[in-house]
Short mmCIF file of C-alpha atoms in Angstrom, two decimals:
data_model
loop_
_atom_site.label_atom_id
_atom_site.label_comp_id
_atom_site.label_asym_id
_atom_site.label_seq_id
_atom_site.Cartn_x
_atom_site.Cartn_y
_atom_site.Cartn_z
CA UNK A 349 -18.88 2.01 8.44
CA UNK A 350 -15.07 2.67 8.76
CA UNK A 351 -13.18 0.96 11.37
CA UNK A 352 -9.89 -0.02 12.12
CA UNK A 353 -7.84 -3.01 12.94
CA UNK A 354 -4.67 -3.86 14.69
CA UNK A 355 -2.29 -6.91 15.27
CA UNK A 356 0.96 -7.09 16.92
CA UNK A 357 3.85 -9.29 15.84
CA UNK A 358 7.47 -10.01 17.65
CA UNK A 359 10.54 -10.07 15.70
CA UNK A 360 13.85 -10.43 16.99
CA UNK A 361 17.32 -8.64 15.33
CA UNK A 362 20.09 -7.36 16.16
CA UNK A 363 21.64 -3.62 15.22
CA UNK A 364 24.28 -1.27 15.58
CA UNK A 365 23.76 2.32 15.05
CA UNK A 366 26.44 3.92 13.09
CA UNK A 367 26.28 7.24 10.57
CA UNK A 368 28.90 7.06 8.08
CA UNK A 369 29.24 10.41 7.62
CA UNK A 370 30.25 10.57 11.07
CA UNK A 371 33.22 10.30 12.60
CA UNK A 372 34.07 7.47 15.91
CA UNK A 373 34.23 10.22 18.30
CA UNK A 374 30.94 11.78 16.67
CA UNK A 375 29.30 7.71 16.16
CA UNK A 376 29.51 7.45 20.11
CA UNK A 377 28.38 10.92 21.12
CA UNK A 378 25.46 10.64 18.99
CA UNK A 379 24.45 6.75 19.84
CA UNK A 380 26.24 5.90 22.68
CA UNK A 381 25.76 2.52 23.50
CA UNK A 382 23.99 1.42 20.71
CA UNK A 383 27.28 2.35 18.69
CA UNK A 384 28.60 -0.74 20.08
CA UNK A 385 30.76 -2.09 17.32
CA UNK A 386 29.45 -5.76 18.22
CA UNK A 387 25.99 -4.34 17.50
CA UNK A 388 23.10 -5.26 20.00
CA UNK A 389 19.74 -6.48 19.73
CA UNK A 390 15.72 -6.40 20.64
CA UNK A 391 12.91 -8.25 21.06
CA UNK A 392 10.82 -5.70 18.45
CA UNK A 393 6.91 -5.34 18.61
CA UNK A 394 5.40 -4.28 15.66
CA UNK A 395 1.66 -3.11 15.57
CA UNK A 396 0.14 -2.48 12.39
CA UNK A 397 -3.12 -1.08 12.60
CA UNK A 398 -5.29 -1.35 8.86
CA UNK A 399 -8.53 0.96 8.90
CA UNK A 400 -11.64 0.31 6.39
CA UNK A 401 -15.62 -0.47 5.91
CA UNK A 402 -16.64 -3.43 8.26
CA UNK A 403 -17.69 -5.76 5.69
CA UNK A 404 -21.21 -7.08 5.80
CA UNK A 405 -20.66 -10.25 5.40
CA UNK A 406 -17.67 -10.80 7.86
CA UNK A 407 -17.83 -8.01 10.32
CA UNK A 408 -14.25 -7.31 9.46
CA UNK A 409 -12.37 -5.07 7.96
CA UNK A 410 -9.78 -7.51 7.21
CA UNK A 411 -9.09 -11.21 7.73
CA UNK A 412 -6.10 -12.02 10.08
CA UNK A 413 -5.50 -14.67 8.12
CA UNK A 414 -4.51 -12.38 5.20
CA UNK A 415 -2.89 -9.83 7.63
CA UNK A 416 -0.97 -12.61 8.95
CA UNK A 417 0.51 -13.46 5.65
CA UNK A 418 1.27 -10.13 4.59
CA UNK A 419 3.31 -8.99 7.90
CA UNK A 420 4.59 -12.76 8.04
CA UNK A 421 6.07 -12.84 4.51
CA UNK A 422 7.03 -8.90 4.20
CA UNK A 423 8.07 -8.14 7.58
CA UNK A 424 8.47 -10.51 9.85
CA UNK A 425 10.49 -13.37 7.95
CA UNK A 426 12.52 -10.62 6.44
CA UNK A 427 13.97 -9.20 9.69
CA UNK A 428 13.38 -11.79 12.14
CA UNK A 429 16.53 -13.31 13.65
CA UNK A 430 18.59 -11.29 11.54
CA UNK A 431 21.17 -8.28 11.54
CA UNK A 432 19.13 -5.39 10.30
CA UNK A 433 22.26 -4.10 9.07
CA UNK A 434 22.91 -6.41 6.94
CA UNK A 435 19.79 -5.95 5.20
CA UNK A 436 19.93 -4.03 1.98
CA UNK A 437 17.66 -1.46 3.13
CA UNK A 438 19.63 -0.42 5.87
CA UNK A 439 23.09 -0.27 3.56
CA UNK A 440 23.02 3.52 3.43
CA UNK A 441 20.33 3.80 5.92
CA UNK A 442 20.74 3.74 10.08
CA UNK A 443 18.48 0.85 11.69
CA UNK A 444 17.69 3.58 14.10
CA UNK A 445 14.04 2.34 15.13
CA UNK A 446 12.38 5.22 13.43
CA UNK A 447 13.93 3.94 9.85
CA UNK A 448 12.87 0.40 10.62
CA UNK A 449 9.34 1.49 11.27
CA UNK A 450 9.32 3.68 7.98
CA UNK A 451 10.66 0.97 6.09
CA UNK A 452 7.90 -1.76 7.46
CA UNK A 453 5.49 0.58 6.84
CA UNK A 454 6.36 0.83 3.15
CA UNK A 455 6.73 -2.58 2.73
CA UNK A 456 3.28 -3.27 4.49
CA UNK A 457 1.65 -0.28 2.10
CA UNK A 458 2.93 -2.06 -0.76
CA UNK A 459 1.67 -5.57 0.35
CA UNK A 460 -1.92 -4.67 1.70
CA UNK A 461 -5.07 -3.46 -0.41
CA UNK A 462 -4.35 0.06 -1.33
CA UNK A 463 -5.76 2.70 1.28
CA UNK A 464 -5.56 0.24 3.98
CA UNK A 465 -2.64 0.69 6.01
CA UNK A 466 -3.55 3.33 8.66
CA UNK A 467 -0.60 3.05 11.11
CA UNK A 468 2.83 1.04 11.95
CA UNK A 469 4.03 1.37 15.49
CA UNK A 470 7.47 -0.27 16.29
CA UNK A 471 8.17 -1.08 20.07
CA UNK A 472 12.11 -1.35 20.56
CA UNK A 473 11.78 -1.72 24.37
CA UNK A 474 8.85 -1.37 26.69
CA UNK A 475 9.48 2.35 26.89
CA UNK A 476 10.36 3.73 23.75
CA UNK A 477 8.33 3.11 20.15
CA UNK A 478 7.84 5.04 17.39
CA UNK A 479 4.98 5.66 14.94
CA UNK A 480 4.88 6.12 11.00
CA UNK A 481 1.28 7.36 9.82
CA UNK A 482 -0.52 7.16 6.46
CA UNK A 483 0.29 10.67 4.88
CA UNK B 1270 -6.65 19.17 23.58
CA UNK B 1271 -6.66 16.27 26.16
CA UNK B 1272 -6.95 12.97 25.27
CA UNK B 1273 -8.18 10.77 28.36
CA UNK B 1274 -8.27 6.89 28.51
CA UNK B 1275 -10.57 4.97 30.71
CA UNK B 1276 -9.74 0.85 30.59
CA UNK B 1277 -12.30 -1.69 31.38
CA UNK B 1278 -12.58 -5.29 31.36
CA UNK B 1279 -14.90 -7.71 30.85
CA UNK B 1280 -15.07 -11.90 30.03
CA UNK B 1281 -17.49 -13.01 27.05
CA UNK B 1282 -17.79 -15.97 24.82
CA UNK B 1283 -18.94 -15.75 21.13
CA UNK B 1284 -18.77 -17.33 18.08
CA UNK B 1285 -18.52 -16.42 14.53
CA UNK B 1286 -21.12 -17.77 12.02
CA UNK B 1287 -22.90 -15.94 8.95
CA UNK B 1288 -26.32 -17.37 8.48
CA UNK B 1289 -26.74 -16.99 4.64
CA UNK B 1290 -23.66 -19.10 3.97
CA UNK B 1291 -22.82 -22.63 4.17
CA UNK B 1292 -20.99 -24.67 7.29
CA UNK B 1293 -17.99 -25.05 4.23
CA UNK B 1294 -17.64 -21.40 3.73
CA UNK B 1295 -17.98 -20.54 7.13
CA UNK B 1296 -15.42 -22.63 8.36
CA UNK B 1297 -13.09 -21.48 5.53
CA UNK B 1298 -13.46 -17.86 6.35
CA UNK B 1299 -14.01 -17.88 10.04
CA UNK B 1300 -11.78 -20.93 11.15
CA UNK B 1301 -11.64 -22.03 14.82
CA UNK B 1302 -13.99 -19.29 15.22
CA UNK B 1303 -16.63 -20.59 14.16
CA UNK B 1304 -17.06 -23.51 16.04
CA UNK B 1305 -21.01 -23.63 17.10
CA UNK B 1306 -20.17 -24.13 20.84
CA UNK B 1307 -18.20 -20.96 20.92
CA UNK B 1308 -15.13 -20.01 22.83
CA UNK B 1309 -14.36 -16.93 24.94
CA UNK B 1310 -12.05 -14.15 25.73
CA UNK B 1311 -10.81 -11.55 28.64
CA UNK B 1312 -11.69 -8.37 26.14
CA UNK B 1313 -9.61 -4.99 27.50
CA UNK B 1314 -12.09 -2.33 26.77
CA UNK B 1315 -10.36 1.21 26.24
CA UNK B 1316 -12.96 4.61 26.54
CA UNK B 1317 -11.14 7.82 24.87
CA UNK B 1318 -12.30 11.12 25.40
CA UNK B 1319 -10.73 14.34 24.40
CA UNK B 1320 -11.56 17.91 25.69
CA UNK B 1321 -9.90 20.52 27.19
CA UNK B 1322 -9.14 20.31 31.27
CA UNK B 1323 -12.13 22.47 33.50
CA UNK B 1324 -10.46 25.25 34.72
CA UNK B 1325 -11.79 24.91 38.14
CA UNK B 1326 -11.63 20.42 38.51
CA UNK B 1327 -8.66 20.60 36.28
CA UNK B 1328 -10.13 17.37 34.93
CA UNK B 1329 -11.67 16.99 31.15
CA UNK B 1330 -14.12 14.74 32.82
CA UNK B 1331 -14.87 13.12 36.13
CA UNK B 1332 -12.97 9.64 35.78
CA UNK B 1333 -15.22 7.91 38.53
CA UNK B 1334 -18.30 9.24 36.36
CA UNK B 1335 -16.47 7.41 33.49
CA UNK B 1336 -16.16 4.12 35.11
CA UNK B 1337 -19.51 3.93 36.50
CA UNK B 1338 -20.64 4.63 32.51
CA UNK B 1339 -18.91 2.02 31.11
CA UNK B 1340 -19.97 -0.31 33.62
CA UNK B 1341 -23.68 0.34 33.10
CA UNK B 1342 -24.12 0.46 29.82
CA UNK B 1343 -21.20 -1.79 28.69
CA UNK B 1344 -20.39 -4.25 31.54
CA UNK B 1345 -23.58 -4.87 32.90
CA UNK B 1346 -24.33 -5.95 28.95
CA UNK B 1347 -21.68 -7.85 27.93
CA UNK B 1348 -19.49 -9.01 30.84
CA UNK B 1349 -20.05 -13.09 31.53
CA UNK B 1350 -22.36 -13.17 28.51
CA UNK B 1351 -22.02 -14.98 25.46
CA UNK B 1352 -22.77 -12.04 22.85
CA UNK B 1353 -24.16 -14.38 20.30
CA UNK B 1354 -26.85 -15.70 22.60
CA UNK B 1355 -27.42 -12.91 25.28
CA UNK B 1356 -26.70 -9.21 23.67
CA UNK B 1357 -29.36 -7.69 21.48
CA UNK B 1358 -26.88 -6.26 18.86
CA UNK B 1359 -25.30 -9.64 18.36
CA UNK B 1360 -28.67 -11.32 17.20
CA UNK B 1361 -27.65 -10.40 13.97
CA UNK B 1362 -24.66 -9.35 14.14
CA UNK B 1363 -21.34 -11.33 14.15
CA UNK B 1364 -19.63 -10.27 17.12
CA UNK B 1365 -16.08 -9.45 15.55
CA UNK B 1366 -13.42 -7.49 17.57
CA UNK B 1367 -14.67 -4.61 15.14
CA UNK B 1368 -18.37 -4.86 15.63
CA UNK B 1369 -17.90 -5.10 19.22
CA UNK B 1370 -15.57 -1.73 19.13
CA UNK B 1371 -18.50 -0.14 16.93
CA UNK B 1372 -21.22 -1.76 19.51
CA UNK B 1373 -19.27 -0.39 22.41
CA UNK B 1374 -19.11 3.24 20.90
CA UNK B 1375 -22.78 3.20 20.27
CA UNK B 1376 -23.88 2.08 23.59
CA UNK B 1377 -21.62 5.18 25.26
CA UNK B 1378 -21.34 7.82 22.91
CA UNK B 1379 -24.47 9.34 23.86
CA UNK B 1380 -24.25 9.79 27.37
CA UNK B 1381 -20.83 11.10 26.86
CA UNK B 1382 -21.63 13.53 24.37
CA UNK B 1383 -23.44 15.42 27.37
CA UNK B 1384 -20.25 15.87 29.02
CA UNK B 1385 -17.01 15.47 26.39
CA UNK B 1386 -16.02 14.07 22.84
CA UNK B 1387 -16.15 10.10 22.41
CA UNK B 1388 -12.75 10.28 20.35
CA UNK B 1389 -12.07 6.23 20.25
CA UNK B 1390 -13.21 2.97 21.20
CA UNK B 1391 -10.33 0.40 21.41
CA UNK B 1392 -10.83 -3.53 22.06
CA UNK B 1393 -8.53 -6.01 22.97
CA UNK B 1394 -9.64 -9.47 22.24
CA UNK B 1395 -5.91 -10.61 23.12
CA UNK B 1396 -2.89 -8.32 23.95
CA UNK B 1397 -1.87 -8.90 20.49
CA UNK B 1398 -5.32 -8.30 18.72
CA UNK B 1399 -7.42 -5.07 19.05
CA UNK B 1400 -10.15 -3.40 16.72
CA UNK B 1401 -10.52 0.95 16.69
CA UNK B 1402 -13.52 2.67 15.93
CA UNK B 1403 -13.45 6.42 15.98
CA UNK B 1404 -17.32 7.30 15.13
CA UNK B 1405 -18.57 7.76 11.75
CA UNK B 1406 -16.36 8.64 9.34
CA UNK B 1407 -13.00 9.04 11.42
#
């Protein structure tokens, strides 16, 4: 019997939201604020939601324990307290919120038992969040 | 389509313990949770339905017909109980977040089924930790 799982986490980090291939006048239009030079940051939630058979012997589909560790050492201690653009996956890449959730969710597919990872939701405020599916 | 949420809460206790193993391996897997005298939790129950809105009530179904659902066949069960001890489908069953959202589905789905589609069963056993279950197969 398939059912699904979810845990949230809180990291906090700091971005700025600038397209190279833009120019200053075009950077601000297109991210106003969050084109401050400085950079900004957020208090991010991340959900990650794993779907799968309820094991017999557990009644889970997964351990937190094991979730835990996987969102801990791929997600959370990789971004937390940090400049996202300073990390390598955001050289060529905006930290808009709808990368970041793309790239946790590949790091998270790579980490967790293959077929697992149904859904990665990334809260950047209380009203805004995006969502990156399983294909 | 219309998807329509109905949220519920309710206060349990429960514990988590698999018969056929030993205290060791029980403790390993289960952890705090599987302390004999149990522990408990305010659980957020969420009801999803999904239909298209009556042209004449404008509604896909009657929320105060919802409510009074969830609170017969789930809350009069479950709320100030301790699953283990007190809910027939915890006798046997360990009373995980995702056997509870599986429970909760089964106890409802038929009545709504009358009226709408059951689309999801979410439960929070802390704002941080919720199990899905979206029927058989889903």
């Amino acid at each position: 019997m398939k059912a699904y799982f979810g845990r949230r986490y809180m990291l906090s980090a700091s971005h700025r939201l600038y397209a190279a291939g833009l120019s200053e006048e075009e950077n601000r239009a297109a991210y106003g604020k969050c084109n401050n030079p400085h950079g900004h940051g957020h208090n991010y939630f991340v959900e990650v939601l794993v779907g799968g058979k309820v094991h017999d012997e557990t009644g889970m589909v997964m351990n937190l324990v094991e979730l835990d560790a996987a969102v801990g050492a791929r997600v959370v201690d990789r971004f937390d307290h940090s400049n996202l653009n300073l990390d390598p996956l955001f050289v060529n890449l905006v930290p808009t919120t709808e990368n970041l959730c793309r790239a946790v969710f590949g790091l998270l597919k790579e980490a967790l038992p293959v077929g697992m990872l149904d859904r990665v939701r990334v809260e950047e405020t209380e009203n805004n969040f995006f969502e990156c599916c399983a294909e | 389509m219309i998807y329509l949420t109905r949220r519920a809460t309710f206060s349990a206790s429960h514990y988590y313990w698999n018969e056929a193993w030993s205290e060791e391996q029980n403790r390993a897997v289960f952890g705090r949770c599987s302390n004999r005298n149990g522990h408990g939790h305010n659980y957020t129950l969420e009801v999803t339905v999904a239909g298209e809105p009556d042209p004449v009530t404008g509604f896909v179904v009657d929320l105060k017909w919802l409510k009074d659902l969830i609170e017969r066949e789930v809350m009069e069960a479950w709320d100030h109980r301790h699953l283990n001890l007190e809910t027939a489908e915890f006798a046997a069953t360990i009373p995980t977040t995702e056997n509870i959202a599986i429970a909760a589905w089964k106890r409802l789905e038929p009545a709504i089924t009358a009226h709408t589609r059951l689309s999801r069963v979410r439960v929070y056993e802390t704002p941080e930790i919720f199990a899905e279950y979206r029927g058989e197969g889903a």
